[in-house]
């Protein structure tokens, strides 16, 4: 009897201590501060999500944009590992899509034209003769509604919504998109998209963070080791429009099946790299089956930061920051120079509306577009 009593007390104490510790540890939180006003006078906010170990993501409802992302290096030092700006007016003026949700269509549509159910649509040609990242006022340049913020299970999340009206930027159908960012207790930044339309349309949003895992944006990304889980990529023409072909990466500088230094082959005399002024291509992810799986990984040897990208999308755009040119000023007044940030944008293939051989980007009324992409951080 005494033994039983002792056992019960022991169990009670152990459970008591455990729940007390986890309560104490669970200091995940969300803070909301002003991020200024847009040129139209709309108030925008900055939401700081902190997980139980202190990792942080700062998100503004202007463009549903990741403004800052603090992750530990191998010594536990938290540093900001994404490029961006200090205030909303710089995001309004900016042309780099730092950290934003891009839409309705991530990447390019040739000559801004596509045909759907026999009707031709003309979109803005805001990138030479082509359409890029949703047009003149894409999802990155509008104020989103904040649906909810929540801190639980050692992590924190924010859900944002944008309704793009029928005809906006030339696209058919009113599209309602909700994007939820979750910072988990395991240092994952998960991005969930969900969208519906009231008319047939095309839809292909993506996330456009520029990562510099070194934590110091004065360093280039050329020493980072990149892996992309793809046997093929979609070659482009001189205007960076996909040709419709899939090409093997084997024996080319596009082969990242094993982790490889980005700088190792970026200056090779390879036509695709000349067209992109470096890497600016879509890779065809292996074994696409609409489930979330490992697409890419990135390692920065000095800090020891290691990132995995998981997605349910068929493609990933690796853009090595070739258009960063040191003009303008980023966070803390510092300009971002050539190749000091890189994007890994999970997506459908560029110009899919004009390439029936590519997976379809059509969205119909009654269907729900979904995407899950996870950027997961470790150290090595
Ligand atoms: C594109 C680049 C473009 C950049 C804009 C990337 O997604 O692939 O060609 O210049 O976005 O910042």
Coordinates of C-alpha atoms and ligand atoms in Angstrom, one line a residue:
X1 CA 0.0 0.0 0.0
X2 CA 2.8 2.3 1.0
X3 CA 4.6 1.4 -2.2
X4 CA 1.5 2.2 -4.3
X5 CA 1.1 5.5 -2.6
X6 CA 4.7 6.4 -3.2
X7 CA 4.4 5.4 -6.8
X8 CA 1.3 7.6 -7.3
X9 CA 3.1 10.6 -5.6
X10 CA 6.1 10.0 -7.9
X11 CA 4.0 9.9 -11.0
X12 CA 2.1 13.1 -9.9
X13 CA 5.4 14.9 -9.2
X14 CA 7.0 13.9 -12.5
X15 CA 3.9 14.9 -14.5
X16 CA 3.6 18.1 -12.5
X17 CA 7.2 19.1 -13.2
X18 CA 6.9 18.2 -16.9
X19 CA 3.8 20.3 -17.5
X20 CA 5.3 23.1 -15.5
X21 CA 8.5 23.0 -17.5
X22 CA 6.7 22.9 -20.8
X23 CA 4.5 25.8 -19.7
X24 CA 7.6 27.7 -18.7
X25 CA 9.4 26.8 -21.9
X26 CA 6.4 27.6 -24.1
X27 CA 7.1 31.3 -24.4
X28 CA 6.1 31.5 -28.1
X29 CA 4.5 34.8 -28.9
X30 CA 3.3 37.3 -31.4
X31 CA 3.8 41.0 -31.2
X32 CA 2.1 43.6 -33.4
X33 CA 3.7 47.0 -34.2
X34 CA 3.2 49.7 -36.7
X35 CA 5.0 49.4 -40.0
X36 CA 3.9 52.8 -41.3
X37 CA 1.5 53.9 -44.0
X38 CA 1.3 53.2 -47.7
X39 CA 1.3 56.1 -50.1
X40 CA -2.5 55.8 -50.2
X41 CA -2.6 56.2 -46.4
X42 CA -3.3 52.6 -45.5
X43 CA -1.9 51.6 -42.1
X44 CA 0.2 48.5 -42.2
X45 CA 1.7 46.4 -39.4
X46 CA 4.6 44.2 -38.6
X47 CA 3.9 41.0 -36.8
X48 CA 6.8 39.4 -34.9
X49 CA 6.3 35.7 -34.4
X50 CA 8.7 34.1 -31.9
X51 CA 8.9 30.4 -31.2
X52 CA 9.8 28.8 -27.8
X53 CA 13.6 28.7 -28.7
X54 CA 13.7 32.4 -29.7
X55 CA 13.7 32.0 -33.5
X56 CA 11.7 34.8 -35.1
X57 CA 10.0 35.8 -38.3
X58 CA 8.7 39.3 -38.9
X59 CA 5.9 39.5 -41.4
X60 CA 4.0 42.6 -42.7
X61 CA 0.5 42.6 -44.2
X62 CA 1.9 44.6 -47.1
X63 CA 2.4 41.9 -49.7
X64 CA 2.2 39.2 -46.9
X65 CA 5.9 39.8 -46.8
X66 CA 8.6 38.2 -44.7
X67 CA 10.6 41.2 -43.6
X68 CA 13.1 39.4 -41.4
X69 CA 13.9 35.8 -40.3
X70 CA 16.2 35.2 -37.3
X71 CA 17.7 31.7 -37.1
X72 CA 20.6 30.4 -35.0
X73 CA 24.0 29.7 -36.3
X74 CA 26.0 26.6 -35.0
X75 CA 26.9 28.6 -31.9
X76 CA 23.3 29.5 -31.2
X77 CA 23.6 33.2 -32.4
X78 CA 20.4 34.4 -33.9
X79 CA 20.9 36.5 -37.1
X80 CA 18.6 37.8 -39.8
X81 CA 19.0 35.6 -42.9
X82 CA 16.7 37.3 -45.4
X83 CA 17.0 40.5 -47.4
X84 CA 14.4 43.2 -47.2
X85 CA 13.7 46.8 -46.2
X86 CA 13.1 48.8 -43.0
X87 CA 9.8 50.4 -44.0
X88 CA 6.7 50.0 -46.1
X89 CA 7.5 52.8 -48.6
X90 CA 10.7 51.0 -49.7
X91 CA 8.6 47.9 -50.3
X92 CA 6.1 49.9 -52.3
X93 CA 8.9 51.3 -54.5
X94 CA 11.0 48.1 -54.6
X95 CA 11.3 46.0 -57.7
X96 CA 13.0 42.9 -56.2
X97 CA 10.0 41.2 -54.5
X98 CA 11.9 40.7 -51.3
X99 CA 10.2 38.2 -49.1
X100 CA 6.8 38.7 -50.7
X101 CA 4.0 36.4 -51.8
X102 CA 4.1 36.7 -55.5
X103 CA 0.9 36.3 -57.6
X104 CA -1.3 35.7 -59.4
X105 CA 1.4 34.1 -61.4
X106 CA 4.9 33.6 -60.1
X107 CA 7.6 34.1 -62.8
X108 CA 7.0 34.8 -66.5
X109 CA 4.3 34.5 -69.0
X110 CA 5.5 34.9 -72.6
X111 CA 4.4 38.3 -74.1
X112 CA 1.9 38.5 -71.2
X113 CA -0.6 36.5 -73.3
X114 CA -2.6 33.3 -72.7
X115 CA -5.8 31.7 -73.9
X116 CA -8.4 30.1 -71.7
X117 CA -11.5 28.4 -73.0
X118 CA -10.9 30.1 -76.4
X119 CA -10.6 33.6 -75.1
X120 CA -7.2 35.4 -75.2
X121 CA -6.1 37.5 -72.3
X122 CA -3.5 40.2 -72.4
X123 CA -1.6 40.9 -69.1
X124 CA 0.9 43.6 -68.4
X125 CA 4.3 43.2 -70.0
X126 CA 6.3 44.5 -67.0
X127 CA 9.5 42.6 -67.8
X128 CA 10.7 43.4 -71.3
X129 CA 8.1 42.0 -73.6
X130 CA 7.0 39.5 -71.0
X131 CA 4.8 39.4 -67.9
X132 CA 6.5 38.8 -64.5
X133 CA 5.3 38.0 -61.0
X134 CA 1.6 39.1 -61.4
X135 CA 2.1 42.4 -63.3
X136 CA 2.4 46.0 -62.2
X137 CA 0.6 45.7 -58.9
X138 CA 0.9 42.1 -57.9
X139 CA 0.1 40.5 -54.6
X140 CA 3.4 41.9 -53.3
X141 CA 2.2 45.5 -53.6
X142 CA -1.2 45.3 -51.9
X143 CA -2.4 45.4 -48.3
X144 CA -3.6 42.0 -47.0
X145 CA -6.3 41.4 -44.4
X146 CA -5.0 39.7 -41.2
X147 CA -7.5 36.9 -40.5
X148 CA -5.8 35.6 -37.3
X149 CA -2.7 35.3 -35.2
X150 CA -2.1 32.6 -32.8
X151 CA 0.7 31.3 -30.6
X152 CA 0.5 27.6 -29.5
X153 CA 2.6 24.4 -29.2
X154 CA 5.8 26.4 -28.9
X155 CA 5.2 28.1 -32.2
X156 CA 3.2 30.9 -33.7
X157 CA 1.2 31.6 -36.9
X158 CA -0.5 34.3 -38.9
X159 CA -3.1 33.9 -41.6
X160 CA -3.5 36.6 -44.2
X161 CA -6.1 37.0 -47.0
X162 CA -6.2 38.9 -50.2
X163 CA -9.1 39.0 -52.6
X164 CA -8.0 39.8 -56.2
X165 CA -11.0 41.1 -58.2
X166 CA -12.2 39.8 -61.6
X167 CA -10.0 41.5 -64.2
X168 CA -7.3 42.7 -61.8
X169 CA -4.0 42.9 -63.7
X170 CA -5.9 41.4 -66.6
X171 CA -6.6 38.0 -65.1
X172 CA -10.1 36.5 -65.2
X173 CA -12.1 35.6 -62.1
X174 CA -12.2 36.9 -58.5
X175 CA -9.6 34.9 -56.6
X176 CA -9.6 34.7 -52.8
X177 CA -6.3 33.6 -51.4
X178 CA -5.4 32.8 -47.8
X179 CA -1.7 32.4 -46.9
X180 CA -0.8 31.1 -43.4
X181 CA 2.8 31.4 -42.2
X182 CA 3.7 29.1 -39.3
X183 CA 6.9 29.3 -37.3
X184 CA 7.0 26.0 -35.6
X185 CA 8.9 25.1 -32.5
X186 CA 11.3 23.1 -34.7
X187 CA 12.5 26.2 -36.6
X188 CA 10.4 25.5 -39.7
X189 CA 8.7 28.3 -41.6
X190 CA 5.7 26.6 -43.2
X191 CA 3.7 28.5 -45.8
X192 CA 0.2 27.2 -46.6
X193 CA -1.8 28.6 -49.5
X194 CA -5.5 28.1 -50.1
X195 CA -7.5 29.8 -52.9
X196 CA -10.7 29.7 -54.8
X197 CA -12.1 31.5 -57.9
X198 CA -15.5 32.4 -59.2
X199 CA -14.5 32.0 -62.9
X200 CA -12.0 29.7 -64.6
X201 CA -8.5 31.3 -64.3
X202 CA -4.8 30.5 -64.0
X203 CA -3.1 30.6 -60.7
X204 CA 0.5 30.0 -59.5
X205 CA 1.6 32.0 -56.4
X206 CA 5.0 31.6 -54.8
X207 CA 7.1 32.9 -52.0
X208 CA 10.1 35.2 -52.8
X209 CA 12.5 35.4 -49.8
X210 CA 16.1 36.1 -50.7
X211 CA 18.2 34.0 -48.3
X212 CA 21.7 34.8 -47.1
X213 CA 22.3 32.1 -44.5
X214 CA 25.6 33.7 -43.5
X215 CA 23.5 36.3 -41.6
X216 CA 25.7 39.1 -43.2
X217 CA 24.2 40.4 -46.5
X218 CA 27.6 41.8 -47.5
X219 CA 28.7 38.2 -48.2
X220 CA 27.8 36.7 -51.5
X221 CA 25.9 33.4 -51.7
X222 CA 28.6 31.8 -53.9
X223 CA 30.0 29.7 -51.1
X224 CA 26.7 28.2 -50.3
X225 CA 26.3 24.5 -51.1
X226 CA 23.0 23.8 -52.9
X227 CA 21.2 20.6 -53.6
X228 CA 18.2 20.4 -55.9
X229 CA 16.3 17.2 -56.1
X230 CA 15.8 17.3 -59.9
X231 CA 17.1 15.3 -62.8
X232 CA 15.7 17.9 -65.3
X233 CA 15.2 21.6 -65.7
X234 CA 13.2 23.8 -68.0
X235 CA 15.5 25.6 -70.4
X236 CA 14.7 29.1 -71.4
X237 CA 15.2 31.5 -74.4
X238 CA 17.0 34.8 -74.2
X239 CA 13.9 36.4 -72.6
X240 CA 13.9 33.8 -69.9
X241 CA 10.7 32.2 -71.3
X242 CA 10.6 28.4 -71.0
X243 CA 11.0 26.6 -74.4
X244 CA 8.6 23.8 -73.4
X245 CA 11.3 21.2 -73.3
X246 CA 12.7 19.4 -70.2
X247 CA 16.4 19.0 -70.3
X248 CA 18.7 16.6 -68.3
X249 CA 20.9 18.3 -65.7
X250 CA 23.5 15.6 -66.1
X251 CA 26.9 16.9 -67.2
X252 CA 25.8 20.5 -67.1
X253 CA 26.3 23.3 -64.5
X254 CA 22.6 22.8 -63.7
X255 CA 23.3 19.5 -61.9
X256 CA 22.7 20.1 -58.2
X257 CA 21.7 16.5 -57.4
X258 CA 24.6 16.4 -55.0
X259 CA 25.3 19.4 -52.8
X260 CA 27.5 21.7 -54.9
X261 CA 29.0 25.2 -54.3
X262 CA 26.9 27.7 -56.2
X263 CA 30.0 29.6 -57.3
X264 CA 31.7 26.4 -58.7
X265 CA 30.2 26.7 -62.2
X266 CA 28.1 29.9 -62.3
X267 CA 30.6 31.6 -64.7
X268 CA 30.8 28.5 -67.0
X269 CA 30.4 29.1 -70.7
X270 CA 27.0 27.6 -70.8
X271 CA 24.2 29.3 -72.8
X272 CA 21.5 28.9 -70.2
X273 CA 23.7 30.7 -67.6
X274 CA 24.4 33.5 -70.0
X275 CA 20.7 34.0 -70.6
X276 CA 20.0 34.1 -66.8
X277 CA 23.2 36.1 -66.0
X278 CA 23.7 33.3 -63.6
X279 CA 21.1 30.8 -62.2
X280 CA 17.6 31.9 -62.9
X281 CA 15.8 28.7 -63.9
X282 CA 13.1 26.3 -62.9
X283 CA 14.0 22.8 -62.0
X284 CA 11.6 19.9 -62.5
X285 CA 11.4 18.2 -59.1
X286 CA 11.7 14.4 -59.1
X287 CA 8.7 12.2 -58.3
X288 CA 6.1 15.0 -58.3
X289 CA 2.9 13.6 -56.8
X290 CA 1.4 16.6 -55.1
X291 CA 2.7 15.5 -51.6
X292 CA 5.1 17.5 -49.6
X293 CA 8.7 16.3 -50.1
X294 CA 12.3 17.5 -50.0
X295 CA 13.0 19.7 -53.0
X296 CA 16.2 21.4 -52.1
X297 CA 18.8 22.1 -49.4
X298 CA 21.2 24.9 -48.8
X299 CA 24.3 24.9 -46.5
X300 CA 26.4 27.9 -45.5
X301 CA 29.7 26.5 -44.2
X302 CA 30.9 29.5 -42.0
X303 CA 27.7 29.9 -39.9
X304 CA 26.8 26.2 -40.1
X305 CA 23.2 27.1 -41.1
X306 CA 21.5 24.5 -43.1
X307 CA 18.1 24.9 -44.8
X308 CA 15.8 22.4 -46.3
X309 CA 13.0 23.3 -48.7
X310 CA 10.0 20.9 -48.8
X311 CA 7.1 21.4 -51.1
X312 CA 4.1 19.8 -52.9
X313 CA 4.8 21.8 -56.1
X314 CA 6.2 20.4 -59.3
X315 CA 9.0 23.0 -59.7
X316 CA 11.4 25.3 -58.0
X317 CA 13.0 28.5 -59.3
X318 CA 16.6 28.9 -58.2
X319 CA 17.5 32.6 -58.7
X320 CA 21.0 33.5 -57.6
X321 CA 20.4 37.3 -57.1
X322 CA 21.8 38.3 -60.5
X323 CA 19.8 41.5 -60.7
X324 CA 20.9 42.8 -57.3
X325 CA 23.2 45.6 -58.2
X326 CA 24.0 47.5 -55.1
X327 CA 21.6 50.4 -55.9
X328 CA 18.9 51.4 -53.4
X329 CA 19.3 50.6 -49.7
X330 CA 18.1 47.6 -47.9
X331 CA 17.7 47.0 -44.1
X332 CA 19.9 49.2 -42.0
X333 CA 20.6 51.5 -45.0
X334 CA 22.9 48.9 -46.6
X335 CA 22.6 48.2 -50.4
X336 CA 22.4 44.7 -51.6
X337 CA 25.1 43.8 -54.0
X338 CA 25.3 41.3 -56.9
X339 CA 24.5 37.7 -55.7
X340 CA 24.2 38.5 -52.0
X341 CA 20.8 36.7 -51.7
X342 CA 19.2 33.8 -53.4
X343 CA 15.6 32.7 -53.9
X344 CA 14.2 29.1 -54.0
X345 CA 10.7 29.7 -55.2
X346 CA 8.4 26.7 -55.3
X347 CA 6.0 26.9 -58.2
X348 CA 4.5 25.5 -61.4
X349 CA 6.7 25.9 -64.4
X350 CA 7.1 29.4 -65.9
X351 CA 4.8 30.1 -68.9
X352 CA 2.7 27.0 -68.2
X353 CA -0.5 28.7 -69.6
X354 CA 1.2 28.6 -73.0
X355 CA 2.8 25.2 -72.6
X356 CA 0.1 22.5 -72.6
X357 CA 2.9 19.9 -72.0
X358 CA 3.5 21.3 -68.5
X359 CA 1.4 20.5 -65.4
X360 CA -1.8 22.7 -65.6
X361 CA -2.2 26.0 -63.6
X362 CA -5.9 26.2 -64.4
X363 CA -8.2 26.9 -61.4
X364 CA -11.9 26.4 -61.8
X365 CA -14.8 27.5 -59.6
X366 CA -15.6 24.8 -57.0
X367 CA -11.9 23.7 -56.8
X368 CA -9.5 24.8 -54.2
X369 CA -5.9 25.7 -55.0
X370 CA -3.5 24.5 -52.3
X371 CA 0.2 24.7 -51.7
X372 CA 2.4 23.8 -48.8
X373 CA 6.0 24.8 -48.7
X374 CA 8.3 24.5 -45.7
X375 CA 11.7 26.2 -45.2
X376 CA 13.3 24.2 -42.3
X377 CA 16.4 25.4 -40.5
X378 CA 19.1 23.4 -38.8
X379 CA 22.8 23.8 -38.1
X380 CA 25.7 21.5 -39.0
Ligands
LIG1 C1 13.0 35.8 -61.3 C2 14.1 36.8 -61.8 C3 13.6 38.1 -61.4 C4 13.4 38.2 -59.9 C5 12.9 39.5 -59.5 C6 12.9 35.9 -59.9 O1 11.9 35.1 -59.4 O2 13.3 34.5 -61.7 O3 14.3 36.7 -63.2 O4 14.5 39.1 -61.8 O5 12.6 37.2 -59.5 O6 13.4 40.0 -58.4

